[in-house]
Each structure stands twice: as structure tokens, then as C-alpha cells.
Amino acid sequence: DCVAVGYGALDAANLGEHRCVAIGSGALGAETSSASDCVAVGCNALALQNANVKNTAIGGLAGDAITDGDRNTLLGYLSGSAVTGGDDNVCVGSMAMAKGTGGQNVVVGSLAGSSTSNTAAAMAGSYNVLLGYAAGYDLTDGPGNILIGGAAGVNITTGDYNIAIGYQAADAMIGGDVNLAIGINALGAEDAASNCIAIGGNALEVQNSDAAVNLAIGRYAGDSITTGTQNALIGHEAGAALQDDSYNT
């Protein structure tokens, strides 16, 4: 009760597979482990899968390295292409999480969570949510990041538990942890600080000090702060004149 269309599609099957669909050259070509309810559409989609798992991969080379990863849903060219044993990933978009190897990630958007360069490290982190073109593009490790918006957190590599929502929010961040940036360019220049909160367009947009711990809520709140720390600024343009000042409320 399987469907196989294309050269080498499901060609290793041993009659133990059930309700599988393989369309495209090499799709599900290595499967011999009595898998059921798998869908592979595209050249070499799920080409190496060989375990009793349930994956869905649609797109050329989508999930082509998966061997025993389970419950992955991959849609788009090269989406989830480096996953081998990771489970429960949802990747939608051309090259979405193309080099990622972790599990329990939700990645939606072309190049999101991708690191497609041959020299880039693979995204091994788990429990990340990346939505938007190139969101979390350089993410390699950090678990628990939520990056939503075009180029949101695009440069984060090892940062953990950051939330960046908005176009280019926290887009210079590399290794900071537990930051919250909501709004266009919020916390846009910071590369390594932790425990900062910037809510509002351009809030804390030029802050760049590893030691800074600031809270700014409002459009342009604290937008000139560079190295100041321990500031709590609430309201439109609150603390807009501060630069290296600290301990202001």
C-alpha cells in the first residue's frame, strides 16, 4: 500500500513498509526498516532514512541525511538537510535549517536557522523558534531562542533563551543570553550583553556593552545609550539623551 514514483524511489523496501509515499529520484531510497506513514517528495528527499519512523519531507534534498530522526516535517529545498537523528523539527522554506542537526526546533522562512556556508558550524541547538527570512541564520548552539522577523537575531551563534521580535531586532547579537528585544532595531547594536529588555522601535538601538543591563520600554527609549547600565526607562523617548549614564529611572 505504498506509492513509489521515480528512479530509485523506495527501491530498497522489503515489503514491510506501509502507507509510504515516495516521489522523486532516490526518495526514501534506503528505507528497509518497515517504516509507515512517511512522505518523501523531491529528488533524494529522505534518501537515507532507514528506521521505523514517521517523517514528512517535501522538496529537493529535504531531510536527505535523516537516518533515524522521527516526526520531522520539512518543506522546501534543502530544508532540514543535515538532520540525522534529530526529532520533532518543523522546517518550512528554501534552505530552512539546512545545516541544523538539533531537535524540537520550529524554523519557518528561507535561510532561517540555516548557516549554509560550507565553513559555518551546524545549528545543534534545540527548542528554538525562528520565523522570518534569515531569522537566526548563524545560530549554532543556543537552545530556547525565539526570533521572529526578517533578520531577527541573524548573527546570534551561541546565545541562549533570547527573544527578538521585529525586523532586525537584536540583529548584532552574537553570544548574549536572556535578552528581550521587541520592535524594529530594538537592541540592534548589542553583541554580547545579557538580561536586557528593549521594547519599542529603536529602543536601546545603539547600546553595545557586555556589562550593560538596561530596561527600556517605548519608542526610542534609551536609543542613545552606549555603555550605560542599570537604567530603567519607560515612555516615548524616555532617557533619549543618555549615553554612558547609569542608574537612572
Short mmCIF file of C-alpha atoms in Angstrom, two decimals:
data_model
loop_
_atom_site.label_atom_id
_atom_site.label_comp_id
_atom_site.label_asym_id
_atom_site.label_seq_id
_atom_site.Cartn_x
_atom_site.Cartn_y
_atom_site.Cartn_z
CA ASP A 1 0.00 0.00 0.00
CA CYS A 2 2.96 2.33 -0.72
CA VAL A 3 3.38 4.66 -3.69
CA ALA A 4 6.79 4.99 -5.35
CA VAL A 5 7.38 7.14 -8.42
CA GLY A 6 10.85 7.87 -9.81
CA TYR A 7 14.18 6.14 -10.32
CA GLY A 8 15.32 4.51 -7.08
CA ALA A 9 12.33 5.68 -5.08
CA LEU A 10 11.70 3.21 -2.23
CA ASP A 11 13.82 0.71 -4.15
CA ALA A 12 15.28 -0.92 -1.00
CA ALA A 13 11.86 -1.58 0.56
CA ASN A 14 11.41 -5.10 1.91
CA LEU A 15 7.60 -5.29 1.80
CA GLY A 16 7.37 -4.28 5.47
CA GLU A 17 6.73 -0.61 4.70
CA HIS A 18 3.16 0.63 4.78
CA ARG A 19 1.34 3.75 3.61
CA CYS A 20 4.53 5.48 2.47
CA VAL A 21 4.69 7.89 -0.47
CA ALA A 22 7.98 8.38 -2.29
CA ILE A 23 8.02 10.59 -5.37
CA GLY A 24 11.29 11.61 -6.97
CA SER A 25 14.61 10.06 -7.81
CA GLY A 26 16.06 8.37 -4.72
CA ALA A 27 13.22 9.42 -2.44
CA LEU A 28 13.15 7.08 0.60
CA GLY A 29 15.66 5.02 -1.35
CA ALA A 30 17.41 3.42 1.66
CA GLU A 31 14.31 2.53 3.69
CA THR A 32 14.30 -1.15 4.76
CA SER A 33 13.06 -0.89 8.35
CA SER A 34 9.32 -1.31 7.96
CA ALA A 35 8.56 2.40 8.26
CA SER A 36 4.99 3.52 7.80
CA ASP A 37 3.18 6.76 7.01
CA CYS A 38 6.24 8.56 5.63
CA VAL A 39 6.05 11.08 2.81
CA ALA A 40 9.06 11.99 0.67
CA VAL A 41 8.51 14.17 -2.38
CA GLY A 42 11.52 15.51 -4.27
CA CYS A 43 14.86 14.28 -5.52
CA ASN A 44 16.59 12.38 -2.69
CA ALA A 45 14.06 13.51 -0.10
CA LEU A 46 14.58 11.29 2.98
CA ALA A 47 17.14 9.42 0.89
CA LEU A 48 18.99 7.87 3.85
CA GLN A 49 16.12 7.20 6.23
CA ASN A 50 16.26 3.63 7.47
CA ALA A 51 14.26 3.26 10.69
CA ASN A 52 10.70 2.70 11.78
CA VAL A 53 9.95 6.43 11.99
CA LYS A 54 7.42 8.84 10.57
CA ASN A 55 8.80 11.83 8.67
CA THR A 56 7.41 14.13 6.02
CA ALA A 57 9.83 15.82 3.61
CA ILE A 58 8.77 17.75 0.53
CA GLY A 59 11.42 19.41 -1.61
CA GLY A 60 14.63 18.50 -3.36
CA LEU A 61 17.13 17.10 -0.81
CA ALA A 62 14.72 17.82 2.04
CA GLY A 63 15.75 15.69 5.02
CA ASP A 64 18.19 13.80 2.80
CA ALA A 65 20.58 12.98 5.69
CA ILE A 66 17.96 11.74 8.18
CA THR A 67 18.68 8.18 9.25
CA ASP A 68 16.59 7.60 12.36
CA GLY A 69 15.20 11.04 13.26
CA ASP A 70 11.47 10.89 13.89
CA ARG A 71 8.39 13.08 13.45
CA ASN A 72 10.15 15.74 11.39
CA THR A 73 8.15 17.88 8.96
CA LEU A 74 10.32 19.50 6.30
CA LEU A 75 9.08 21.61 3.40
CA GLY A 76 11.41 23.33 0.93
CA TYR A 77 14.63 22.77 -0.97
CA LEU A 78 17.37 21.54 1.42
CA SER A 79 15.12 22.07 4.43
CA GLY A 80 16.46 20.08 7.38
CA SER A 81 19.09 18.66 5.05
CA ALA A 82 21.70 18.00 7.79
CA VAL A 83 19.36 16.46 10.37
CA THR A 84 20.31 12.85 11.04
CA GLY A 85 18.84 11.77 14.35
CA GLY A 86 17.00 14.91 15.47
CA ASP A 87 13.30 14.60 16.24
CA ASP A 88 10.25 16.85 16.02
CA ASN A 89 11.65 19.60 13.83
CA VAL A 90 9.35 21.71 11.67
CA CYS A 91 11.22 23.45 8.86
CA VAL A 92 9.45 25.41 6.13
CA GLY A 93 11.25 27.42 3.47
CA SER A 94 14.06 27.06 0.99
CA MET A 95 17.17 26.01 2.97
CA ALA A 96 15.36 26.40 6.29
CA MET A 97 17.66 24.89 8.95
CA ALA A 98 19.72 23.50 6.09
CA LYS A 99 22.71 22.71 8.32
CA GLY A 100 20.85 22.22 11.59
CA THR A 101 21.20 18.95 13.48
CA GLY A 102 19.19 19.64 16.64
CA GLY A 103 15.66 18.66 17.55
CA GLN A 104 12.38 20.25 18.59
CA ASN A 105 13.02 23.37 16.50
CA VAL A 106 10.43 25.36 14.54
CA VAL A 107 12.07 27.15 11.62
CA VAL A 108 9.97 29.00 9.05
CA GLY A 109 11.47 31.23 6.36
CA SER A 110 14.03 30.97 3.61
CA LEU A 111 17.56 30.72 5.08
CA ALA A 112 16.19 30.80 8.62
CA GLY A 113 18.44 28.88 11.02
CA SER A 114 20.45 27.91 8.01
CA SER A 115 24.19 28.67 8.17
CA THR A 116 24.50 27.31 4.64
CA SER A 117 28.13 28.38 4.15
CA ASN A 118 30.48 25.42 3.81
CA THR A 119 32.57 26.79 6.68
CA ALA A 120 29.67 27.55 9.00
CA ALA A 121 29.02 25.42 12.05
CA ALA A 122 25.82 23.43 12.17
CA MET A 123 22.91 24.54 14.33
CA ALA A 124 22.95 21.92 17.08
CA GLY A 125 20.60 23.73 19.47
CA SER A 126 17.08 22.63 20.27
CA TYR A 127 13.78 24.23 21.26
CA ASN A 128 14.34 27.30 19.09
CA VAL A 129 11.57 29.14 17.24
CA LEU A 130 12.80 31.04 14.18
CA LEU A 131 10.28 32.78 11.93
CA GLY A 132 11.22 35.11 9.07
CA TYR A 133 13.74 35.41 6.28
CA ALA A 134 17.22 34.62 7.65
CA ALA A 135 15.98 34.70 11.25
CA GLY A 136 18.64 33.04 13.39
CA TYR A 137 20.76 32.47 10.30
CA ASP A 138 24.02 31.95 12.23
CA LEU A 139 22.59 30.13 15.24
CA THR A 140 24.90 27.24 16.11
CA ASP A 141 24.17 26.23 19.67
CA GLY A 142 21.83 28.27 21.83
CA PRO A 143 18.68 26.50 22.96
CA GLY A 144 15.41 28.24 23.62
CA ASN A 145 15.70 31.30 21.37
CA ILE A 146 12.59 32.89 19.86
CA LEU A 147 13.50 35.01 16.84
CA ILE A 148 10.64 36.39 14.77
CA GLY A 149 11.02 38.84 11.88
CA GLY A 150 13.25 39.38 8.90
CA ALA A 151 16.89 39.14 10.06
CA ALA A 152 15.83 38.96 13.71
CA GLY A 153 18.81 37.67 15.70
CA VAL A 154 20.51 36.98 12.38
CA ASN A 155 24.01 36.92 13.93
CA ILE A 156 23.33 35.02 17.15
CA THR A 157 25.61 32.00 17.36
CA THR A 158 25.74 30.70 20.93
CA GLY A 159 23.23 32.93 22.69
CA ASP A 160 20.61 31.18 24.82
CA TYR A 161 16.98 32.00 25.66
CA ASN A 162 16.81 35.28 23.77
CA ILE A 163 13.58 36.72 22.38
CA ALA A 164 13.84 39.05 19.39
CA ILE A 165 10.67 40.11 17.60
CA GLY A 166 10.71 42.63 14.77
CA TYR A 167 12.74 43.46 11.69
CA GLN A 168 16.45 43.43 12.58
CA ALA A 169 15.70 43.15 16.29
CA ALA A 170 18.90 42.17 18.13
CA ASP A 171 20.50 41.65 14.72
CA ALA A 172 24.06 42.31 16.00
CA MET A 173 23.74 39.93 18.94
CA ILE A 174 26.24 37.07 18.92
CA GLY A 175 26.51 35.48 22.34
CA GLY A 176 24.25 37.27 24.82
CA ASP A 177 21.70 35.37 26.88
CA VAL A 178 18.19 36.00 28.18
CA ASN A 179 17.56 39.26 26.33
CA LEU A 180 14.18 40.58 25.21
CA ALA A 181 14.04 42.85 22.14
CA ILE A 182 10.73 43.74 20.55
CA GLY A 183 10.46 46.31 17.76
CA ILE A 184 12.39 47.33 14.68
CA ASN A 185 16.10 47.68 15.53
CA ALA A 186 15.43 47.14 19.22
CA LEU A 187 18.76 46.32 20.92
CA GLY A 188 20.14 46.46 17.40
CA ALA A 189 23.83 47.12 18.09
CA GLU A 190 24.38 44.95 21.18
CA ASP A 191 26.56 41.90 20.57
CA ALA A 192 27.05 40.17 23.90
CA ALA A 193 25.13 41.67 26.85
CA SER A 194 22.64 39.60 28.81
CA ASN A 195 19.43 40.28 30.72
CA CYS A 196 18.47 43.42 28.78
CA ILE A 197 14.92 44.42 27.88
CA ALA A 198 14.18 46.70 24.92
CA ILE A 199 10.56 47.06 23.88
CA GLY A 200 9.68 49.58 21.20
CA GLY A 201 11.10 50.59 17.87
CA ASN A 202 14.75 51.67 18.21
CA ALA A 203 14.75 51.10 21.98
CA LEU A 204 18.38 50.69 23.15
CA GLU A 205 19.33 50.55 19.49
CA VAL A 206 22.98 51.64 19.92
CA GLN A 207 23.78 50.01 23.27
CA ASN A 208 26.90 47.88 22.93
CA SER A 209 28.49 46.95 26.23
CA ASP A 210 28.87 43.44 27.56
CA ALA A 211 28.31 44.73 31.09
CA ALA A 212 25.16 46.73 30.34
CA VAL A 213 21.88 45.65 31.92
CA ASN A 214 19.17 48.10 30.90
CA LEU A 215 15.40 48.20 30.61
CA ALA A 216 13.83 50.50 28.02
CA ILE A 217 10.16 50.44 27.07
CA GLY A 218 8.83 52.88 24.48
CA ARG A 219 9.64 54.12 21.01
CA TYR A 220 13.23 55.48 21.02
CA ALA A 221 13.54 54.78 24.74
CA GLY A 222 17.24 54.83 25.65
CA ASP A 223 18.11 54.97 21.98
CA SER A 224 21.41 56.84 22.58
CA ILE A 225 22.71 54.72 25.43
CA THR A 226 26.04 53.15 24.52
CA THR A 227 27.71 51.84 27.68
CA GLY A 228 25.43 52.96 30.48
CA THR A 229 23.92 50.31 32.74
CA GLN A 230 21.21 49.76 35.33
CA ASN A 231 18.82 52.22 33.68
CA ALA A 232 15.05 51.74 33.77
CA LEU A 233 13.37 53.90 31.12
CA ILE A 234 9.67 53.81 30.33
CA GLY A 235 7.85 56.03 27.84
CA HIS A 236 8.26 57.52 24.38
CA GLU A 237 11.86 58.79 24.04
CA ALA A 238 12.44 58.16 27.74
CA GLY A 239 16.13 58.70 28.52
CA ALA A 240 16.79 59.52 24.89
CA ALA A 241 19.68 61.87 25.83
CA LEU A 242 21.51 59.33 27.99
CA GLN A 243 24.70 57.78 26.62
CA ASP A 244 27.17 56.39 29.15
CA ASP A 245 24.94 57.29 32.13
CA SER A 246 23.91 54.68 34.68
CA TYR A 247 21.36 54.10 37.45
CA ASN A 248 18.64 56.32 36.02
CA THR A 249 14.90 55.74 36.40
#
